[in-house]
Short mmCIF file of C-alpha atoms (C1' of nucleotides) in Angstrom, two decimals:
data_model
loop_
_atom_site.label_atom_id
_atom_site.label_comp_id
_atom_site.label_asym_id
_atom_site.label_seq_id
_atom_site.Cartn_x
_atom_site.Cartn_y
_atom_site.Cartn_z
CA UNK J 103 35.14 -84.43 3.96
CA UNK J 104 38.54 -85.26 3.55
CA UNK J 105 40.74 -87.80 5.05
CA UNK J 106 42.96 -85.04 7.08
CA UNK J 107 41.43 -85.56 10.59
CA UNK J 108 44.93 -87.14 12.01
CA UNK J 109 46.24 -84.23 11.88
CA UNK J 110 44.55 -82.40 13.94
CA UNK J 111 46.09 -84.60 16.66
CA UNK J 112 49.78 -84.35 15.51
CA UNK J 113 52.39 -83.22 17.07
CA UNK J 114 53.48 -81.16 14.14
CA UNK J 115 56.38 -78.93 15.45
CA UNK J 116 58.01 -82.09 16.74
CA UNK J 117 57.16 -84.56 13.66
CA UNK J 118 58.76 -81.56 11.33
CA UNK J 119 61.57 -81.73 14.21
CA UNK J 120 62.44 -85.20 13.96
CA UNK J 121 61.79 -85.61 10.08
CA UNK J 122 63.96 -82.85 9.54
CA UNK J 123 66.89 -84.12 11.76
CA UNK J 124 67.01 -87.32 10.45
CA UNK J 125 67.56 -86.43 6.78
CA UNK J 126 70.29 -83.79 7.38
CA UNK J 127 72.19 -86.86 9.28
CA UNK J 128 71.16 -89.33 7.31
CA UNK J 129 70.19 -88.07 3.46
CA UNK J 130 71.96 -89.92 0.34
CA UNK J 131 75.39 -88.17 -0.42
CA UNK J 132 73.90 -87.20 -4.01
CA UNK J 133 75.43 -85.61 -7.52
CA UNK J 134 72.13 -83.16 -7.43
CA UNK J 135 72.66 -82.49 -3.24
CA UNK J 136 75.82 -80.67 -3.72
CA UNK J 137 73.79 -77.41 -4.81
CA UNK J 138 70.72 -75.46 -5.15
CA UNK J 139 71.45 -74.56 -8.52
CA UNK J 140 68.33 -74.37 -10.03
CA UNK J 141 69.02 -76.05 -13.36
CA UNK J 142 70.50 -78.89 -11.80
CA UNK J 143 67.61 -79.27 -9.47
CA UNK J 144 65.60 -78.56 -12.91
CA UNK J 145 67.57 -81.26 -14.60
CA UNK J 146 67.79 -84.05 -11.74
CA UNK J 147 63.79 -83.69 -11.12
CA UNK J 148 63.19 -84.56 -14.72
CA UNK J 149 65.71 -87.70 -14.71
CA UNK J 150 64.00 -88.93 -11.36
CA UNK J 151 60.53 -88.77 -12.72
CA UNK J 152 59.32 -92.45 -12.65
CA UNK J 153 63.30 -93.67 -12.38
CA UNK J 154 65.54 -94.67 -9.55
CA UNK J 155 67.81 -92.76 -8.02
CA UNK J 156 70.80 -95.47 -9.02
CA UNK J 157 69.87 -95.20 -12.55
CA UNK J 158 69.85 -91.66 -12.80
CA UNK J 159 73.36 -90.84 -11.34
CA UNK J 160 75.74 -91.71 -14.09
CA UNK J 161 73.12 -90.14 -16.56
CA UNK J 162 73.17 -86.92 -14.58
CA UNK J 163 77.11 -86.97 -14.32
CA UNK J 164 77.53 -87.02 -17.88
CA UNK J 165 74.79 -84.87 -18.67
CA UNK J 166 76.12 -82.14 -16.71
CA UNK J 167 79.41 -82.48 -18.37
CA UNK J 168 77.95 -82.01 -21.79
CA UNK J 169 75.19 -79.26 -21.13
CA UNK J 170 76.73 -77.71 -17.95
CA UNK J 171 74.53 -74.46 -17.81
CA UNK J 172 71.15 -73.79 -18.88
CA UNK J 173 72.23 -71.91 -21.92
CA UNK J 174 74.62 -74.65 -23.52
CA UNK J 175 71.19 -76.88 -22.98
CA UNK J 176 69.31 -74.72 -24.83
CA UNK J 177 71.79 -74.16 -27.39
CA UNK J 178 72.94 -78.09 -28.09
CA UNK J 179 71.39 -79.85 -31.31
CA UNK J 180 68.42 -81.94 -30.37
CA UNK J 181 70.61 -85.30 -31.76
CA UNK J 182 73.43 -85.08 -28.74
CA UNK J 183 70.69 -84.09 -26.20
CA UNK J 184 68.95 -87.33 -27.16
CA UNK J 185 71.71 -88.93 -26.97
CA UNK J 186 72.49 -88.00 -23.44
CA UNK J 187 68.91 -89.16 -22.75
CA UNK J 188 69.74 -92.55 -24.52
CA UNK J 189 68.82 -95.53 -22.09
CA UNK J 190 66.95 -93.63 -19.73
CA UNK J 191 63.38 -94.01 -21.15
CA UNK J 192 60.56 -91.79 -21.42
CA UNK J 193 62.49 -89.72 -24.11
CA UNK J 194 59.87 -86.78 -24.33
CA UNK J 195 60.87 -85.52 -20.93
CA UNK J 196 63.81 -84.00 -22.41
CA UNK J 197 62.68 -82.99 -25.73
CA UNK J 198 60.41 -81.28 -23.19
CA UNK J 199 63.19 -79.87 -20.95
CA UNK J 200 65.29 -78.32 -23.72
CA UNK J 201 62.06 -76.65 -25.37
CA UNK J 202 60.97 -75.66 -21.67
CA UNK J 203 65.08 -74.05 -20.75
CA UNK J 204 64.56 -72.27 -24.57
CA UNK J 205 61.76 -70.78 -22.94
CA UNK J 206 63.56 -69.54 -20.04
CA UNK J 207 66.48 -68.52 -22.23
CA UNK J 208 64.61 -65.61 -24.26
CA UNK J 209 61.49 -64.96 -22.24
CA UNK J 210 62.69 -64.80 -18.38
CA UNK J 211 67.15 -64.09 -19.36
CA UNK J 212 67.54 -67.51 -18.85
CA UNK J 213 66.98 -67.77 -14.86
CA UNK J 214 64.40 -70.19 -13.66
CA UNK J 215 61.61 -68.70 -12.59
CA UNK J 216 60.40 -68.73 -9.29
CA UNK J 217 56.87 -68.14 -9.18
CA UNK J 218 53.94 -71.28 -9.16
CA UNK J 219 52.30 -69.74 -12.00
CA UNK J 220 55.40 -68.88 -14.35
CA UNK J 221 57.01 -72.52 -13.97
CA UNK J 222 54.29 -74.50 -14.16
CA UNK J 223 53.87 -73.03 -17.74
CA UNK J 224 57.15 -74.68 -18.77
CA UNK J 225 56.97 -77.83 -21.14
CA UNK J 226 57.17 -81.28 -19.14
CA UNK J 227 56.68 -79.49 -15.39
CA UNK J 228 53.68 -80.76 -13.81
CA UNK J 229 52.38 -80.52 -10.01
CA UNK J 230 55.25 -82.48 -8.43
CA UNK J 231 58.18 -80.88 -10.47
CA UNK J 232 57.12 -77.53 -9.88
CA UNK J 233 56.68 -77.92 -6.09
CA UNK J 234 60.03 -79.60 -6.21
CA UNK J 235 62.24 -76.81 -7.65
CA UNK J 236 60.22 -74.15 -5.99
CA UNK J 237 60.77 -75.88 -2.29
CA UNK J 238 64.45 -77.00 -3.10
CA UNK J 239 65.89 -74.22 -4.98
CA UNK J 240 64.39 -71.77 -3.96
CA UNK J 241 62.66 -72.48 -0.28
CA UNK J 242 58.89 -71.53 -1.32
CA UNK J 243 56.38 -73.52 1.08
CA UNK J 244 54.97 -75.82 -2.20
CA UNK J 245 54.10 -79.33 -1.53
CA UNK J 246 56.41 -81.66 -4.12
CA UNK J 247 54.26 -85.01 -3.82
CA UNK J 248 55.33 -87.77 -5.67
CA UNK J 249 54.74 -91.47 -5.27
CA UNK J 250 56.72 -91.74 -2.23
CA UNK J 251 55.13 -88.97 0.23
CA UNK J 252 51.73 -90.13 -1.13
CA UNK J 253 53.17 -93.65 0.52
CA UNK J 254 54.76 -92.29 3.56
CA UNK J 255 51.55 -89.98 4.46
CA UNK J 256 49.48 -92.12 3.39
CA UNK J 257 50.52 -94.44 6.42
CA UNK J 258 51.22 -91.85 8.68
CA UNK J 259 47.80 -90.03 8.25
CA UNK J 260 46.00 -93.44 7.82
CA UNK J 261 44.68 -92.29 4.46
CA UNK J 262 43.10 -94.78 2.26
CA UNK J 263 42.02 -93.21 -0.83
CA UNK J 264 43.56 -95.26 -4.23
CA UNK J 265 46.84 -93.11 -5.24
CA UNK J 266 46.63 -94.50 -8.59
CA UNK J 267 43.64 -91.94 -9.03
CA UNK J 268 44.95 -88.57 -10.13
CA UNK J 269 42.40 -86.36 -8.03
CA UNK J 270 44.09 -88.18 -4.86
CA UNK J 271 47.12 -86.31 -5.28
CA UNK J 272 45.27 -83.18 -3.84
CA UNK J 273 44.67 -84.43 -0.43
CA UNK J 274 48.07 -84.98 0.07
CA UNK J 275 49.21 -81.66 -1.07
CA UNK J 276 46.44 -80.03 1.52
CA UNK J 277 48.25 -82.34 3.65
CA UNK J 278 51.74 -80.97 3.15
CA UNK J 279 50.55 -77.47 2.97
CA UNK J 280 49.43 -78.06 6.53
CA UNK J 281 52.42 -80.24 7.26
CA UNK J 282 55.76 -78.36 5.59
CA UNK J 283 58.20 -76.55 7.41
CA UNK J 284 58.24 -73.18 6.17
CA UNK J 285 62.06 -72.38 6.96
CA UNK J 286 63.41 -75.63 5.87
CA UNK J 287 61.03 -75.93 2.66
CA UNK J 288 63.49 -78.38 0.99
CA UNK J 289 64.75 -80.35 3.99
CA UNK J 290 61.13 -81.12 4.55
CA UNK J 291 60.14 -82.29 0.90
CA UNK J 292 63.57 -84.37 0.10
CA UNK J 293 63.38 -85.95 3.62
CA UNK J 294 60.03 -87.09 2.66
CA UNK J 295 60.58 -88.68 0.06
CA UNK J 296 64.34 -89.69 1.23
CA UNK J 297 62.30 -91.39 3.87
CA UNK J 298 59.94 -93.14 1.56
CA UNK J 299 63.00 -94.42 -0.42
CA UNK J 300 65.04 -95.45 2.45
CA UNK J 301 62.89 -96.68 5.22
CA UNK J 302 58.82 -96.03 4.16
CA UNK J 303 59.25 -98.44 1.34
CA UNK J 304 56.30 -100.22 -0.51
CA UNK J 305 56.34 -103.47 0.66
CA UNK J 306 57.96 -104.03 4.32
CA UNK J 307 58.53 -100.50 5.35
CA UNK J 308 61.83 -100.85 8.16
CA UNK J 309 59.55 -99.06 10.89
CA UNK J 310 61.94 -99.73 13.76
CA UNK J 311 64.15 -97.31 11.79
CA UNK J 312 61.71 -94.16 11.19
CA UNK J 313 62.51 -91.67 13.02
CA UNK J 314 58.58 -90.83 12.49
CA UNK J 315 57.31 -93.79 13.78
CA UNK J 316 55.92 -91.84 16.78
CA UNK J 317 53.58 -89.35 14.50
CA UNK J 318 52.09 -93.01 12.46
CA UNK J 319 49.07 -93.44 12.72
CA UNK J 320 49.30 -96.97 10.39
CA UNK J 321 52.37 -97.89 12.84
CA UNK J 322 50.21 -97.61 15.88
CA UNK J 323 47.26 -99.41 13.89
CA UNK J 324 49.53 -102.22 12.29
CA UNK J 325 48.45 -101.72 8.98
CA UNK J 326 51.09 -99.84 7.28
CA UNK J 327 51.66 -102.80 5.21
CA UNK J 328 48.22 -102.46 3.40
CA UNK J 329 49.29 -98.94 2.85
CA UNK J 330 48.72 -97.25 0.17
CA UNK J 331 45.94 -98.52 -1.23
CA UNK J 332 46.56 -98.45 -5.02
CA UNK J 333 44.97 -100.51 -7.85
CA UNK J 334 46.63 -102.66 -10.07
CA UNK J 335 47.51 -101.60 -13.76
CA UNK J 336 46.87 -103.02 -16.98
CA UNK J 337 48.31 -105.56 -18.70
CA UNK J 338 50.75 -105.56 -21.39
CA UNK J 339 49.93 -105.66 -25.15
CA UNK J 340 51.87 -108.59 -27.69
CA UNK J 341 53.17 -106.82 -30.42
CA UNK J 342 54.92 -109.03 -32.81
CA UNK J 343 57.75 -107.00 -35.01
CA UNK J 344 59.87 -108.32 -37.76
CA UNK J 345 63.52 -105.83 -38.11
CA UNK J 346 66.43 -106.40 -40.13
CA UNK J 347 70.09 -105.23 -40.40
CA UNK J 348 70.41 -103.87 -43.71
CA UNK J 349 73.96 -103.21 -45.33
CA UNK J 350 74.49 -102.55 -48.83
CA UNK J 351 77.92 -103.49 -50.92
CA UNK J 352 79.88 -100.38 -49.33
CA UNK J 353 78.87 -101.91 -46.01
CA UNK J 354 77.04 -98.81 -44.50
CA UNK J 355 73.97 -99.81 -42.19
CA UNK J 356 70.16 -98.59 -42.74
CA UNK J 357 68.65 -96.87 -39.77
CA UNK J 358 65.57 -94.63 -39.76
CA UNK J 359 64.63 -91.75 -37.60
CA UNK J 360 61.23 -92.17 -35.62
CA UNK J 361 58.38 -90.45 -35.74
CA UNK J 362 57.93 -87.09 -33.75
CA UNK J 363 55.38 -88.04 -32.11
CA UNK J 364 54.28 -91.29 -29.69
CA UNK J 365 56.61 -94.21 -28.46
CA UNK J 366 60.21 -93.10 -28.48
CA UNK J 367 59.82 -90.64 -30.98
CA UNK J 368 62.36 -88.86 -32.46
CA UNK J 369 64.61 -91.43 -31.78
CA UNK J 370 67.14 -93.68 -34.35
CA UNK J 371 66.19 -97.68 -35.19
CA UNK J 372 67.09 -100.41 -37.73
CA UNK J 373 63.86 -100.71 -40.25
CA UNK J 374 61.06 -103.15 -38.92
CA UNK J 375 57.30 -103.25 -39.40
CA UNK J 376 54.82 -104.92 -37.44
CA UNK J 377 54.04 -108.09 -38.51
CA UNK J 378 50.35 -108.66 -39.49
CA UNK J 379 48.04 -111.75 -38.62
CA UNK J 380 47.80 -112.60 -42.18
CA UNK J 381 51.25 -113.46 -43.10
CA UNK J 382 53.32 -116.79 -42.36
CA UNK J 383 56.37 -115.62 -41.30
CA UNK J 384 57.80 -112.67 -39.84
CA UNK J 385 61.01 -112.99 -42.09
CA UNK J 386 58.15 -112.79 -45.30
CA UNK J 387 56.26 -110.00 -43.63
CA UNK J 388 59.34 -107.76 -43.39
CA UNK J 389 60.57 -108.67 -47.51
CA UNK J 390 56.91 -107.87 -48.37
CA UNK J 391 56.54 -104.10 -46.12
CA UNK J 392 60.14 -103.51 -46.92
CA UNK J 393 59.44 -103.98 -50.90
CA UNK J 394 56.50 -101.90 -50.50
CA UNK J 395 57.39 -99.28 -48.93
CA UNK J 396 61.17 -98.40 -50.86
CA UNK J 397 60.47 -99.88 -53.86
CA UNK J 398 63.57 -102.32 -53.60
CA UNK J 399 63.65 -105.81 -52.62
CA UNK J 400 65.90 -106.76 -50.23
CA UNK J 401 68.11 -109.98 -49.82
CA UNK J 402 67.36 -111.82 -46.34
CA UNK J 403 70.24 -113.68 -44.74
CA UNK J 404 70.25 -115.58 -41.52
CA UNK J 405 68.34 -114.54 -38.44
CA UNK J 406 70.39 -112.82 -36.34
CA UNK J 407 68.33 -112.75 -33.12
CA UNK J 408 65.05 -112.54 -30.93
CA UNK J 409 64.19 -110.10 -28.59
CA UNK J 410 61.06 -109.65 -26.19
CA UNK J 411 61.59 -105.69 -25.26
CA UNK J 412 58.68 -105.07 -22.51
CA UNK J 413 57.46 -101.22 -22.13
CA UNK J 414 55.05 -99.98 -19.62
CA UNK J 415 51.99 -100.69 -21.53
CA UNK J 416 53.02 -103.17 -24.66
CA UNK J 417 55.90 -106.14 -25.06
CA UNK J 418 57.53 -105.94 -28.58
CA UNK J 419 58.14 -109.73 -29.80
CA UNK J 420 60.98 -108.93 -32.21
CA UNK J 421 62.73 -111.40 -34.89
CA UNK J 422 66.36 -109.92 -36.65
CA UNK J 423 67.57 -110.86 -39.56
CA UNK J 424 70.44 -109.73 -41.31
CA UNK J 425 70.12 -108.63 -44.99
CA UNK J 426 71.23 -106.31 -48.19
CA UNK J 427 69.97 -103.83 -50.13
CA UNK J 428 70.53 -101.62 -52.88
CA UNK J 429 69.85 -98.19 -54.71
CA UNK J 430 67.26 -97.12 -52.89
CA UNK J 431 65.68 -93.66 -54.24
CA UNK J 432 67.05 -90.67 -52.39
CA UNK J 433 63.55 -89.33 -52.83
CA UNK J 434 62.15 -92.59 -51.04
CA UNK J 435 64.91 -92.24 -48.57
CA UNK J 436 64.04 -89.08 -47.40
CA UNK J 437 60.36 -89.06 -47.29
CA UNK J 438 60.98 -92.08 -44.72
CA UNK J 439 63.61 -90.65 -42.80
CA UNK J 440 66.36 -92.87 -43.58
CA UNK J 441 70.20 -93.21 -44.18
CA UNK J 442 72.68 -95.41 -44.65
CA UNK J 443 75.67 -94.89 -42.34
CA UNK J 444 79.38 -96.64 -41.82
CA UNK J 445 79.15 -98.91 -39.25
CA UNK J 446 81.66 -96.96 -36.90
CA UNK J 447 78.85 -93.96 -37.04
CA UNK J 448 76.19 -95.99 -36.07
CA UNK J 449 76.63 -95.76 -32.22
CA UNK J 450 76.50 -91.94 -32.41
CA UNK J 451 73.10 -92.08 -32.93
CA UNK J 452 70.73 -92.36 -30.18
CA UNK J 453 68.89 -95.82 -30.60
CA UNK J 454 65.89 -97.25 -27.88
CA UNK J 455 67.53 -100.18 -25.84
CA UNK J 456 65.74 -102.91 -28.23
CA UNK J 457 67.37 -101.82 -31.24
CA UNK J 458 71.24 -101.12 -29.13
CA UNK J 459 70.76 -104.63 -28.75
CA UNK J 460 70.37 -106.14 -32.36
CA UNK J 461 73.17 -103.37 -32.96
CA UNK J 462 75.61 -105.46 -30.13
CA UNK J 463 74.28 -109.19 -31.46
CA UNK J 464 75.30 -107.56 -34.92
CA UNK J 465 78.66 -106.63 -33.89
CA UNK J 466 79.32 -110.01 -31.94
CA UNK J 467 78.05 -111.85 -35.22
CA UNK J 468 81.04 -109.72 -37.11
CA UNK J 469 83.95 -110.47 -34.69
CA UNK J 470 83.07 -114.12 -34.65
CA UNK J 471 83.10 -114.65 -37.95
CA UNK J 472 86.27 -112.42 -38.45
CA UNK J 473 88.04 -114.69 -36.05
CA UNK J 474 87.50 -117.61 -37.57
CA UNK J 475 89.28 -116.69 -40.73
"C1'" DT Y 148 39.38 -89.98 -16.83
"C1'" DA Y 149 42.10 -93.34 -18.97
"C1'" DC Y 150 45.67 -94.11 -21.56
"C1'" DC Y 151 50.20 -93.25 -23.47
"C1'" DC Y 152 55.06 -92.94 -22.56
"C1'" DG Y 153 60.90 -96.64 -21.12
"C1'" DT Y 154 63.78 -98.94 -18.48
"C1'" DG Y 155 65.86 -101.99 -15.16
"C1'" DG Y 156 65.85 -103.90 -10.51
"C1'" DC Y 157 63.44 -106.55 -7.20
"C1'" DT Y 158 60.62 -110.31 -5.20
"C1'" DT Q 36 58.81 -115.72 -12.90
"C1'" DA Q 37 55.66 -112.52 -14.02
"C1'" DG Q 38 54.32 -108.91 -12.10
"C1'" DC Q 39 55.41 -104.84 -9.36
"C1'" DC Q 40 57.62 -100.82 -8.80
"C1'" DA Q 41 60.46 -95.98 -9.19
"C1'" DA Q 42 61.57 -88.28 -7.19
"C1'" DG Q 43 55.18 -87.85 -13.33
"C1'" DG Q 44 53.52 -85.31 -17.34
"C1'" DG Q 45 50.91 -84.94 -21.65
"C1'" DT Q 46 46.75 -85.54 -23.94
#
DNA sequence: TACCCGTGGCT
DNA sequence: TAGCCAAGGGT
């Protein structure tokens, strides 16, 4: 029923063969490579979920300076491992990770399990990241498919379901099952993806280069450029915001802590509100939420800037200003999860990339206007 | 299942 | 340039 009938004309000692060769002469010189330790593969899985490899370096580097072993992970305060995370995006992957290396900490004596069953228990590790640490660290046949070996087997087996569906994922992992090397389990998985990163890629795949090229069926068909088939995604939601830089007379800055839950929570910002329909300006819509909500009304300056910060799914259409407040209740405070801090604390708080930016136009605002005295 | 969840680079 | 895309998982 399935799509898997190429391979029962494969060559499949040789394709492991020349797959294999090629990415022990030709793999990335990686941070993540230079061990099998498996909380760093742990660690560098969750990073590389949905980001490039180029992006994830530096933020592996220093994350591995600051949490070094498993146990000082699970043992840091939730603020500096946030912080680490700070810029990378999709911030409940490590809220995740340090619950899931607690877990391994007092239930398994803090070594990573190494059984399909036990591991994919853990917070945040799904399908892929299980396979991945199970074939890498610790050479257990799992498939590890991700985007790119659904996009590299998908040409070579000349498979056409959409991969944006989540049931396709399981034809490919019946495909690597049949497929992996079971004495190099994580030569096999990294080179396949290593392959779809460096040669396999989505739009003009560099087939002269692949050492594969032999075992494709799409190569010998022509149509590994319509490969994979995927649909497209939605668009992108307007959501108009109105924010403010709020200092009071001993010039400390208001931030707030997010929510625990939903888009970028836990994380620091500058108060905002979204703006509703009904109201003329954003500048009046944040006066009016931000009188309403701490019981203090707040004096708007000038506006400091505006920002168009684009997620995956929604576009945040932000306008700054800069303002002051006073005395507002500690009770109020609280129940809102706010505090004012001096401005040289701000930055060691772990703010989303939208509000590091009104942070920097604030800062640029101050020297200028310092200099000119 | 469909949607939520970030960011930055590329074409 | 406006989308597309990148080593997914949770709900």
């Amino acid at each position: 029923m399935n799509n898997l009938h190429i391979l029962e004309k494969m060559n499949i000692p040789l394709f492991r063969q020349d797959l294999i060769s090629w990415f022990e002469k030709e793999q990335r010189d990686l941070p993540w490579r230079k061990d099998k330790n498996p909380y760093k593969v742990w660690v560098s899985e969750i990073m590389l979920q949905q980001t490039r490899v180029d992006t994830v370096i530096p933020f592996f580097n220093r994350f591995m300076e600051w949490f070094p072993t498993l146990e000082e992970l699970a043992e840091a305060d939730e603020e500096k491992v946030l912080k680490a995370w700070e810029g990378l995006g999709y911030y409940s992957r490590v809220r995740n990770l340090q619950s899931a290396v607690r877990e391994v900490a007092a239930e398994y004596n803090g070594v990573v399990p190494d059984t399909l069953e036990a591991i994919s228990k853990l917070k945040g590790v799904g399908p892929y990241t299980a396979g991945a640490i199970l074939s890498i660290a610790y050479g257990k046949p799992e498939p590890a498919v991700d985007g790119n070996v659904m996009r590299v087997l998908s040409r070579i087996l000349l498979i056409e379901e959409d991969i944006a569906k989540p049931r396709t994922r399981k034809t490919f992992e019946e495909a690597v099952r049949r497929l992996i090397d079971e004495t190099h389990t994580s030569s096999f998985n990294q080179a396949l993806m290593e392959l779809g990163a460096m040669i396999c890629t989505p739009g003009t795949p560099a087939c002269l280069l692949c050492p594969v090229r032999e075992h494709c069926e799409a190569f010998a068909e022509g149509v590994q450029s319509r490969l994979p088939v995927k649909n497209q995604q939605k668009k992108t939601r307007d959501v108009p915001i109105a924010a403010a830089v709020i200092s009071n007379s001993r010039n400390e800055i208001l931030i707030r802590k997010r929510p625990s839950k939903g888009l970028l929570a836990n994380l620091w910002e500058f108060p905002n509100y979204e703006v509703h329909a009904s109201v003329a300006t954003k500048r009046e819509s944040f006066r009016q939420q931000f009188q309403e909500q701490l019981q203090v009304i707040p004096q708007l300056g000038e506006h400091l800037i505006s920002i168009d910060h684009t997620f995956s799914h929604l576009v945040w259409k932000m306008e700054v200003f800069l303002g002051k407040a006073e005395e507002v209740s500690e009770n109020i405070m609280n129940s809102h999860q706010m505090k004012w801090v001096a401005e040289s604390e701000v930055e060691g708080y772990a703010f989303p990339v939208s509000h590091q930016k009104i942070w920097k136009a604030y800062q640029l605002l101050k020297s200028q206007s310092t200099n000119q005295r």
